[in-house]
Amino acid sequence: MEPTLSAADLVVRRYSHNDLPKIRQTLIDVHADAYADAMDDEFNQRFPWFVDHWGGNPDFDCVIAYDGDEAVAFAYGAPSTPYREWWREHLDPAPEKDRTFSYSELAVRTKWRKTGTAELVTRSLLDERDEDLVVLLVDTEHPRVQELYESWGFRKVGERQPFPDSPVYAVMLAELPLK
């Protein structure tokens, strides 16, 4: 019988913009495993571009969860440019708080799903942030993922398709710290 996998057994490490050269391939590998059933989609194949785009931000923040030496999940993002937060178009009136963290990506290797790992890396990333708000996008065709974020305190404030070949996403917003 295979041992039960638990997020409690993982070690989470934090990385910054300066660490991108040493973690870039790890992020790509975990993403390829997490999205193995959808890697024929051209949008998913562009993930290395997104890693470079977000990792190029001087305030890039990333956490990676490890089982021993194996990276099993990651979460990353960067602060939004103040007063240029694109999510504000979905709220009238928009919150007065203006410091927003853009939570760009979460990926969990297939065998580590439903173990608490997604929440572990999400909270590890966001609990250290000092922004007032956090925003993320969730594919509208994945309502269970949206429900998971809602259970952590996010709420849907609109929908957005940021690229012509990307899915339509639910725009999710939460106050920090998360509940």
PDB file of N, CA and C in Angstrom, residues 7-91:
ATOM      1  N   ALA A   7       0.284  17.358   2.842  1.00  0.00           N
ATOM      2  CA  ALA A   7       0.991  18.638   2.751  1.00  0.00           C
ATOM      3  C   ALA A   7       1.818  18.898   4.000  1.00  0.00           C
ATOM      4  N   ALA A   8       1.418  18.321   5.124  1.00  0.00           N
ATOM      5  CA  ALA A   8       2.154  18.524   6.381  1.00  0.00           C
ATOM      6  C   ALA A   8       3.585  17.998   6.296  1.00  0.00           C
ATOM      7  N   ASP A   9       3.843  17.091   5.361  1.00  0.00           N
ATOM      8  CA  ASP A   9       5.181  16.507   5.208  1.00  0.00           C
ATOM      9  C   ASP A   9       6.093  17.325   4.295  1.00  0.00           C
ATOM     10  N   LEU A  10       5.570  18.390   3.712  1.00  0.00           N
ATOM     11  CA  LEU A  10       6.334  19.168   2.737  1.00  0.00           C
ATOM     12  C   LEU A  10       7.109  20.300   3.393  1.00  0.00           C
ATOM     13  N   VAL A  11       8.193  20.682   2.737  1.00  0.00           N
ATOM     14  CA  VAL A  11       8.992  21.839   3.148  1.00  0.00           C
ATOM     15  C   VAL A  11       8.778  22.904   2.079  1.00  0.00           C
ATOM     16  N   VAL A  12       8.427  24.116   2.512  1.00  0.00           N
ATOM     17  CA  VAL A  12       8.188  25.218   1.578  1.00  0.00           C
ATOM     18  C   VAL A  12       9.350  26.202   1.655  1.00  0.00           C
ATOM     19  N   ARG A  13       9.863  26.545   0.483  1.00  0.00           N
ATOM     20  CA  ARG A  13      10.957  27.511   0.402  1.00  0.00           C
ATOM     21  C   ARG A  13      10.513  28.712  -0.422  1.00  0.00           C
ATOM     22  N   ARG A  14      10.977  29.893  -0.053  1.00  0.00           N
ATOM     23  CA  ARG A  14      10.609  31.139  -0.718  1.00  0.00           C
ATOM     24  C   ARG A  14      11.748  31.589  -1.639  1.00  0.00           C
ATOM     25  N   TYR A  15      11.356  32.146  -2.796  1.00  0.00           N
ATOM     26  CA  TYR A  15      12.325  32.602  -3.793  1.00  0.00           C
ATOM     27  C   TYR A  15      11.922  33.978  -4.311  1.00  0.00           C
ATOM     28  N   SER A  16      12.906  34.703  -4.831  1.00  0.00           N
ATOM     29  CA  SER A  16      12.672  36.048  -5.351  1.00  0.00           C
ATOM     30  C   SER A  16      13.122  36.137  -6.813  1.00  0.00           C
ATOM     31  N   HIS A  17      12.998  37.329  -7.339  1.00  0.00           N
ATOM     32  CA  HIS A  17      13.434  37.635  -8.702  1.00  0.00           C
ATOM     33  C   HIS A  17      14.878  37.160  -8.945  1.00  0.00           C
ATOM     34  N   ASN A  18      15.744  37.364  -7.972  1.00  0.00           N
ATOM     35  CA  ASN A  18      17.153  36.994  -8.145  1.00  0.00           C
ATOM     36  C   ASN A  18      17.367  35.490  -8.243  1.00  0.00           C
ATOM     37  N   ASP A  19      16.397  34.709  -7.774  1.00  0.00           N
ATOM     38  CA  ASP A  19      16.505  33.248  -7.796  1.00  0.00           C
ATOM     39  C   ASP A  19      15.988  32.629  -9.090  1.00  0.00           C
ATOM     40  N   LEU A  20      15.367  33.432  -9.957  1.00  0.00           N
ATOM     41  CA  LEU A  20      14.720  32.870 -11.143  1.00  0.00           C
ATOM     42  C   LEU A  20      15.622  31.935 -11.951  1.00  0.00           C
ATOM     43  N   PRO A  21      16.893  32.271 -12.212  1.00  0.00           N
ATOM     44  CA  PRO A  21      17.703  31.342 -13.004  1.00  0.00           C
ATOM     45  C   PRO A  21      17.776  29.933 -12.404  1.00  0.00           C
ATOM     46  N   LYS A  22      17.792  29.812 -11.081  1.00  0.00           N
ATOM     47  CA  LYS A  22      17.916  28.480 -10.493  1.00  0.00           C
ATOM     48  C   LYS A  22      16.573  27.764 -10.307  1.00  0.00           C
ATOM     49  N   ILE A  23      15.437  28.489 -10.345  1.00  0.00           N
ATOM     50  CA  ILE A  23      14.140  27.822 -10.157  1.00  0.00           C
ATOM     51  C   ILE A  23      13.304  27.741 -11.425  1.00  0.00           C
ATOM     52  N   ARG A  24      13.705  28.427 -12.484  1.00  0.00           N
ATOM     53  CA  ARG A  24      12.905  28.510 -13.714  1.00  0.00           C
ATOM     54  C   ARG A  24      12.505  27.130 -14.225  1.00  0.00           C
ATOM     55  N   GLN A  25      13.470  26.224 -14.383  1.00  0.00           N
ATOM     56  CA  GLN A  25      13.155  24.905 -14.937  1.00  0.00           C
ATOM     57  C   GLN A  25      12.265  24.111 -13.986  1.00  0.00           C
ATOM     58  N   THR A  26      12.453  24.276 -12.691  1.00  0.00           N
ATOM     59  CA  THR A  26      11.598  23.598 -11.704  1.00  0.00           C
ATOM     60  C   THR A  26      10.147  24.024 -11.899  1.00  0.00           C
ATOM     61  N   LEU A  27       9.912  25.325 -12.059  1.00  0.00           N
ATOM     62  CA  LEU A  27       8.546  25.818 -12.274  1.00  0.00           C
ATOM     63  C   LEU A  27       7.962  25.225 -13.549  1.00  0.00           C
ATOM     64  N   ILE A  28       8.746  25.196 -14.608  1.00  0.00           N
ATOM     65  CA  ILE A  28       8.282  24.646 -15.886  1.00  0.00           C
ATOM     66  C   ILE A  28       7.956  23.160 -15.746  1.00  0.00           C
ATOM     67  N   ASP A  29       8.795  22.423 -15.042  1.00  0.00           N
ATOM     68  CA  ASP A  29       8.572  20.981 -14.871  1.00  0.00           C
ATOM     69  C   ASP A  29       7.324  20.679 -14.045  1.00  0.00           C
ATOM     70  N   VAL A  30       7.131  21.398 -12.942  1.00  0.00           N
ATOM     71  CA  VAL A  30       5.944  21.172 -12.103  1.00  0.00           C
ATOM     72  C   VAL A  30       4.689  21.530 -12.895  1.00  0.00           C
ATOM     73  N   HIS A  31       4.740  22.644 -13.622  1.00  0.00           N
ATOM     74  CA  HIS A  31       3.599  23.056 -14.439  1.00  0.00           C
ATOM     75  C   HIS A  31       3.268  21.994 -15.487  1.00  0.00           C
ATOM     76  N   ALA A  32       4.293  21.451 -16.158  1.00  0.00           N
ATOM     77  CA  ALA A  32       4.066  20.431 -17.192  1.00  0.00           C
ATOM     78  C   ALA A  32       3.396  19.197 -16.601  1.00  0.00           C
ATOM     79  N   ASP A  33       3.765  18.816 -15.386  1.00  0.00           N
ATOM     80  CA  ASP A  33       3.131  17.674 -14.721  1.00  0.00           C
ATOM     81  C   ASP A  33       1.690  18.036 -14.335  1.00  0.00           C
ATOM     82  N   ALA A  34       1.508  19.206 -13.730  1.00  0.00           N
ATOM     83  CA  ALA A  34       0.185  19.615 -13.260  1.00  0.00           C
ATOM     84  C   ALA A  34      -0.813  19.754 -14.410  1.00  0.00           C
ATOM     85  N   TYR A  35      -0.339  20.154 -15.571  1.00  0.00           N
ATOM     86  CA  TYR A  35      -1.218  20.377 -16.723  1.00  0.00           C
ATOM     87  C   TYR A  35      -0.961  19.361 -17.839  1.00  0.00           C
ATOM     88  N   ALA A  36      -0.482  18.190 -17.469  1.00  0.00           N
ATOM     89  CA  ALA A  36      -0.110  17.171 -18.463  1.00  0.00           C
ATOM     90  C   ALA A  36      -1.247  16.858 -19.434  1.00  0.00           C
ATOM     91  N   ASP A  37      -2.474  16.857 -18.925  1.00  0.00           N
ATOM     92  CA  ASP A  37      -3.607  16.519 -19.790  1.00  0.00           C
ATOM     93  C   ASP A  37      -4.026  17.677 -20.699  1.00  0.00           C
ATOM     94  N   ALA A  38      -3.406  18.840 -20.546  1.00  0.00           N
ATOM     95  CA  ALA A  38      -3.777  20.005 -21.358  1.00  0.00           C
ATOM     96  C   ALA A  38      -2.568  20.665 -22.019  1.00  0.00           C
ATOM     97  N   MET A  39      -1.445  19.962 -22.084  1.00  0.00           N
ATOM     98  CA  MET A  39      -0.240  20.586 -22.640  1.00  0.00           C
ATOM     99  C   MET A  39      -0.259  20.680 -24.164  1.00  0.00           C
ATOM    100  N   ASP A  40      -1.264  20.099 -24.833  1.00  0.00           N
ATOM    101  CA  ASP A  40      -1.371  20.286 -26.277  1.00  0.00           C
ATOM    102  C   ASP A  40      -1.993  21.652 -26.602  1.00  0.00           C
ATOM    103  N   ASP A  41      -2.500  22.342 -25.593  1.00  0.00           N
ATOM    104  CA  ASP A  41      -3.071  23.671 -25.756  1.00  0.00           C
ATOM    105  C   ASP A  41      -1.930  24.678 -25.909  1.00  0.00           C
ATOM    106  N   GLU A  42      -1.986  25.493 -26.969  1.00  0.00           N
ATOM    107  CA  GLU A  42      -0.904  26.456 -27.226  1.00  0.00           C
ATOM    108  C   GLU A  42      -0.726  27.437 -26.080  1.00  0.00           C
ATOM    109  N   PHE A  43      -1.825  27.818 -25.424  1.00  0.00           N
ATOM    110  CA  PHE A  43      -1.729  28.756 -24.307  1.00  0.00           C
ATOM    111  C   PHE A  43      -0.877  28.156 -23.190  1.00  0.00           C
ATOM    112  N   ASN A  44      -1.099  26.886 -22.852  1.00  0.00           N
ATOM    113  CA  ASN A  44      -0.298  26.226 -21.813  1.00  0.00           C
ATOM    114  C   ASN A  44       1.157  26.057 -22.244  1.00  0.00           C
ATOM    115  N   GLN A  45       1.382  25.896 -23.521  1.00  0.00           N
ATOM    116  CA  GLN A  45       2.747  25.739 -24.019  1.00  0.00           C
ATOM    117  C   GLN A  45       3.555  27.030 -23.878  1.00  0.00           C
ATOM    118  N   ARG A  46       2.879  28.155 -23.698  1.00  0.00           N
ATOM    119  CA  ARG A  46       3.578  29.441 -23.537  1.00  0.00           C
ATOM    120  C   ARG A  46       3.968  29.702 -22.085  1.00  0.00           C
ATOM    121  N   PHE A  47       3.773  28.740 -21.200  1.00  0.00           N
ATOM    122  CA  PHE A  47       4.070  28.953 -19.793  1.00  0.00           C
ATOM    123  C   PHE A  47       5.488  29.477 -19.548  1.00  0.00           C
ATOM    124  N   PRO A  48       6.534  28.981 -20.228  1.00  0.00           N
ATOM    125  CA  PRO A  48       7.876  29.552 -19.983  1.00  0.00           C
ATOM    126  C   PRO A  48       7.925  31.075 -20.179  1.00  0.00           C
ATOM    127  N   TRP A  49       7.153  31.603 -21.139  1.00  0.00           N
ATOM    128  CA  TRP A  49       7.104  33.048 -21.336  1.00  0.00           C
ATOM    129  C   TRP A  49       6.542  33.728 -20.083  1.00  0.00           C
ATOM    130  N   PHE A  50       5.477  33.138 -19.505  1.00  0.00           N
ATOM    131  CA  PHE A  50       4.877  33.717 -18.296  1.00  0.00           C
ATOM    132  C   PHE A  50       5.845  33.673 -17.119  1.00  0.00           C
ATOM    133  N   VAL A  51       6.600  32.591 -17.002  1.00  0.00           N
ATOM    134  CA  VAL A  51       7.603  32.501 -15.935  1.00  0.00           C
ATOM    135  C   VAL A  51       8.607  33.643 -16.081  1.00  0.00           C
ATOM    136  N   ASP A  52       9.081  33.857 -17.296  1.00  0.00           N
ATOM    137  CA  ASP A  52      10.058  34.927 -17.525  1.00  0.00           C
ATOM    138  C   ASP A  52       9.436  36.304 -17.299  1.00  0.00           C
ATOM    139  N   HIS A  53       8.191  36.473 -17.736  1.00  0.00           N
ATOM    140  CA  HIS A  53       7.497  37.755 -17.561  1.00  0.00           C
ATOM    141  C   HIS A  53       7.339  38.086 -16.078  1.00  0.00           C
ATOM    142  N   TRP A  54       6.757  37.168 -15.322  1.00  0.00           N
ATOM    143  CA  TRP A  54       6.537  37.422 -13.895  1.00  0.00           C
ATOM    144  C   TRP A  54       7.855  37.430 -13.132  1.00  0.00           C
ATOM    145  N   GLY A  55       8.727  36.490 -13.437  1.00  0.00           N
ATOM    146  CA  GLY A  55      10.019  36.424 -12.759  1.00  0.00           C
ATOM    147  C   GLY A  55      10.899  37.630 -13.036  1.00  0.00           C
ATOM    148  N   GLY A  56      10.637  38.330 -14.147  1.00  0.00           N
ATOM    149  CA  GLY A  56      11.381  39.530 -14.479  1.00  0.00           C
ATOM    150  C   GLY A  56      11.003  40.726 -13.627  1.00  0.00           C
ATOM    151  N   ASN A  57       9.896  40.622 -12.920  1.00  0.00           N
ATOM    152  CA  ASN A  57       9.473  41.709 -12.030  1.00  0.00           C
ATOM    153  C   ASN A  57      10.415  41.726 -10.827  1.00  0.00           C
ATOM    154  N   PRO A  58      11.010  42.875 -10.489  1.00  0.00           N
ATOM    155  CA  PRO A  58      11.955  42.913  -9.357  1.00  0.00           C
ATOM    156  C   PRO A  58      11.333  42.492  -8.026  1.00  0.00           C
ATOM    157  N   ASP A  59       9.990  42.574  -7.919  1.00  0.00           N
ATOM    158  CA  ASP A  59       9.310  42.197  -6.683  1.00  0.00           C
ATOM    159  C   ASP A  59       8.634  40.828  -6.771  1.00  0.00           C
ATOM    160  N   PHE A  60       9.023  40.039  -7.772  1.00  0.00           N
ATOM    161  CA  PHE A  60       8.519  38.666  -7.928  1.00  0.00           C
ATOM    162  C   PHE A  60       8.684  37.899  -6.618  1.00  0.00           C
ATOM    163  N   ASP A  61       7.649  37.169  -6.242  1.00  0.00           N
ATOM    164  CA  ASP A  61       7.666  36.372  -5.008  1.00  0.00           C
ATOM    165  C   ASP A  61       7.143  34.988  -5.351  1.00  0.00           C
ATOM    166  N   CYS A  62       7.862  33.960  -4.933  1.00  0.00           N
ATOM    167  CA  CYS A  62       7.529  32.585  -5.292  1.00  0.00           C
ATOM    168  C   CYS A  62       7.798  31.662  -4.120  1.00  0.00           C
ATOM    169  N   VAL A  63       6.907  30.685  -3.945  1.00  0.00           N
ATOM    170  CA  VAL A  63       7.174  29.613  -2.989  1.00  0.00           C
ATOM    171  C   VAL A  63       7.079  28.285  -3.735  1.00  0.00           C
ATOM    172  N   ILE A  64       7.938  27.366  -3.348  1.00  0.00           N
ATOM    173  CA  ILE A  64       7.935  26.015  -3.919  1.00  0.00           C
ATOM    174  C   ILE A  64       7.898  25.036  -2.756  1.00  0.00           C
ATOM    175  N   ALA A  65       6.987  24.054  -2.848  1.00  0.00           N
ATOM    176  CA  ALA A  65       6.888  23.006  -1.830  1.00  0.00           C
ATOM    177  C   ALA A  65       7.663  21.789  -2.312  1.00  0.00           C
ATOM    178  N   TYR A  66       8.437  21.218  -1.392  1.00  0.00           N
ATOM    179  CA  TYR A  66       9.287  20.070  -1.716  1.00  0.00           C
ATOM    180  C   TYR A  66       8.947  18.875  -0.844  1.00  0.00           C
ATOM    181  N   ASP A  67       8.974  17.709  -1.483  1.00  0.00           N
ATOM    182  CA  ASP A  67       8.934  16.422  -0.798  1.00  0.00           C
ATOM    183  C   ASP A  67      10.350  15.870  -0.948  1.00  0.00           C
ATOM    184  N   GLY A  68      11.161  16.051   0.090  1.00  0.00           N
ATOM    185  CA  GLY A  68      12.581  15.725  -0.050  1.00  0.00           C
ATOM    186  C   GLY A  68      13.190  16.672  -1.063  1.00  0.00           C
ATOM    187  N   ASP A  69      13.787  16.123  -2.129  1.00  0.00           N
ATOM    188  CA  ASP A  69      14.394  16.951  -3.183  1.00  0.00           C
ATOM    189  C   ASP A  69      13.439  17.240  -4.336  1.00  0.00           C
ATOM    190  N   GLU A  70      12.243  16.632  -4.317  1.00  0.00           N
ATOM    191  CA  GLU A  70      11.307  16.785  -5.431  1.00  0.00           C
ATOM    192  C   GLU A  70      10.371  17.971  -5.205  1.00  0.00           C
ATOM    193  N   ALA A  71      10.356  18.894  -6.157  1.00  0.00           N
ATOM    194  CA  ALA A  71       9.398  20.004  -6.118  1.00  0.00           C
ATOM    195  C   ALA A  71       8.034  19.452  -6.507  1.00  0.00           C
ATOM    196  N   VAL A  72       7.027  19.703  -5.665  1.00  0.00           N
ATOM    197  CA  VAL A  72       5.697  19.140  -5.923  1.00  0.00           C
ATOM    198  C   VAL A  72       4.640  20.207  -6.195  1.00  0.00           C
ATOM    199  N   ALA A  73       4.932  21.466  -5.865  1.00  0.00           N
ATOM    200  CA  ALA A  73       3.957  22.535  -6.094  1.00  0.00           C
ATOM    201  C   ALA A  73       4.658  23.882  -6.005  1.00  0.00           C
ATOM    202  N   PHE A  74       4.022  24.891  -6.608  1.00  0.00           N
ATOM    203  CA  PHE A  74       4.530  26.247  -6.470  1.00  0.00           C
ATOM    204  C   PHE A  74       3.377  27.237  -6.564  1.00  0.00           C
ATOM    205  N   ALA A  75       3.649  28.432  -6.083  1.00  0.00           N
ATOM    206  CA  ALA A  75       2.741  29.570  -6.223  1.00  0.00           C
ATOM    207  C   ALA A  75       3.601  30.806  -6.384  1.00  0.00           C
ATOM    208  N   TYR A  76       3.188  31.728  -7.265  1.00  0.00           N
ATOM    209  CA  TYR A  76       3.954  32.951  -7.418  1.00  0.00           C
ATOM    210  C   TYR A  76       3.102  34.120  -7.888  1.00  0.00           C
ATOM    211  N   GLY A  77       3.681  35.294  -7.772  1.00  0.00           N
ATOM    212  CA  GLY A  77       3.040  36.516  -8.233  1.00  0.00           C
ATOM    213  C   GLY A  77       3.941  37.697  -7.944  1.00  0.00           C
ATOM    214  N   ALA A  78       3.353  38.894  -8.036  1.00  0.00           N
ATOM    215  CA  ALA A  78       4.087  40.137  -7.791  1.00  0.00           C
ATOM    216  C   ALA A  78       3.084  41.235  -7.470  1.00  0.00           C
ATOM    217  N   PRO A  79       3.540  42.283  -6.801  1.00  0.00           N
ATOM    218  CA  PRO A  79       2.630  43.387  -6.505  1.00  0.00           C
ATOM    219  C   PRO A  79       2.136  44.059  -7.792  1.00  0.00           C
ATOM    220  N   SER A  80       0.888  44.509  -7.761  1.00  0.00           N
ATOM    221  CA  SER A  80       0.338  45.281  -8.882  1.00  0.00           C
ATOM    222  C   SER A  80       0.879  46.702  -8.826  1.00  0.00           C
ATOM    223  N   THR A  81       0.873  47.377  -9.956  1.00  0.00           N
ATOM    224  CA  THR A  81       1.248  48.778  -9.992  1.00  0.00           C
ATOM    225  C   THR A  81       0.124  49.583  -9.338  1.00  0.00           C
ATOM    226  N   PRO A  82       0.413  50.342  -8.287  1.00  0.00           N
ATOM    227  CA  PRO A  82      -0.643  51.102  -7.604  1.00  0.00           C
ATOM    228  C   PRO A  82      -1.431  51.995  -8.564  1.00  0.00           C
ATOM    229  N   TYR A  83      -2.741  52.010  -8.354  1.00  0.00           N
ATOM    230  CA  TYR A  83      -3.695  52.813  -9.126  1.00  0.00           C
ATOM    231  C   TYR A  83      -3.819  52.365 -10.578  1.00  0.00           C
ATOM    232  N   ARG A  84      -3.214  51.225 -10.914  1.00  0.00           N
ATOM    233  CA  ARG A  84      -3.367  50.683 -12.265  1.00  0.00           C
ATOM    234  C   ARG A  84      -3.848  49.244 -12.191  1.00  0.00           C
ATOM    235  N   GLU A  85      -4.478  48.882 -11.079  1.00  0.00           N
ATOM    236  CA  GLU A  85      -4.962  47.511 -10.912  1.00  0.00           C
ATOM    237  C   GLU A  85      -6.129  47.274 -11.866  1.00  0.00           C
ATOM    238  N   TRP A  86      -5.949  46.388 -12.811  1.00  0.00           N
ATOM    239  CA  TRP A  86      -6.940  46.114 -13.845  1.00  0.00           C
ATOM    240  C   TRP A  86      -8.251  45.573 -13.277  1.00  0.00           C
ATOM    241  N   TRP A  87      -8.217  44.948 -12.120  1.00  0.00           N
ATOM    242  CA  TRP A  87      -9.435  44.349 -11.561  1.00  0.00           C
ATOM    243  C   TRP A  87     -10.439  45.401 -11.115  1.00  0.00           C
ATOM    244  N   ARG A  88      -9.992  46.645 -10.900  1.00  0.00           N
ATOM    245  CA  ARG A  88     -10.888  47.693 -10.405  1.00  0.00           C
ATOM    246  C   ARG A  88     -12.059  47.956 -11.350  1.00  0.00           C
ATOM    247  N   GLU A  89     -11.888  47.687 -12.642  1.00  0.00           N
ATOM    248  CA  GLU A  89     -12.969  47.915 -13.607  1.00  0.00           C
ATOM    249  C   GLU A  89     -14.193  47.046 -13.303  1.00  0.00           C
ATOM    250  N   HIS A  90     -14.019  45.997 -12.505  1.00  0.00           N
ATOM    251  CA  HIS A  90     -15.119  45.085 -12.191  1.00  0.00           C
ATOM    252  C   HIS A  90     -15.923  45.507 -10.963  1.00  0.00           C
ATOM    253  N   LEU A  91     -15.486  46.515 -10.235  1.00  0.00           N
ATOM    254  CA  LEU A  91     -16.156  46.931  -9.005  1.00  0.00           C
ATOM    255  C   LEU A  91     -16.499  48.409  -9.032  1.00  0.00           C
TER     256      LEU A  91
END
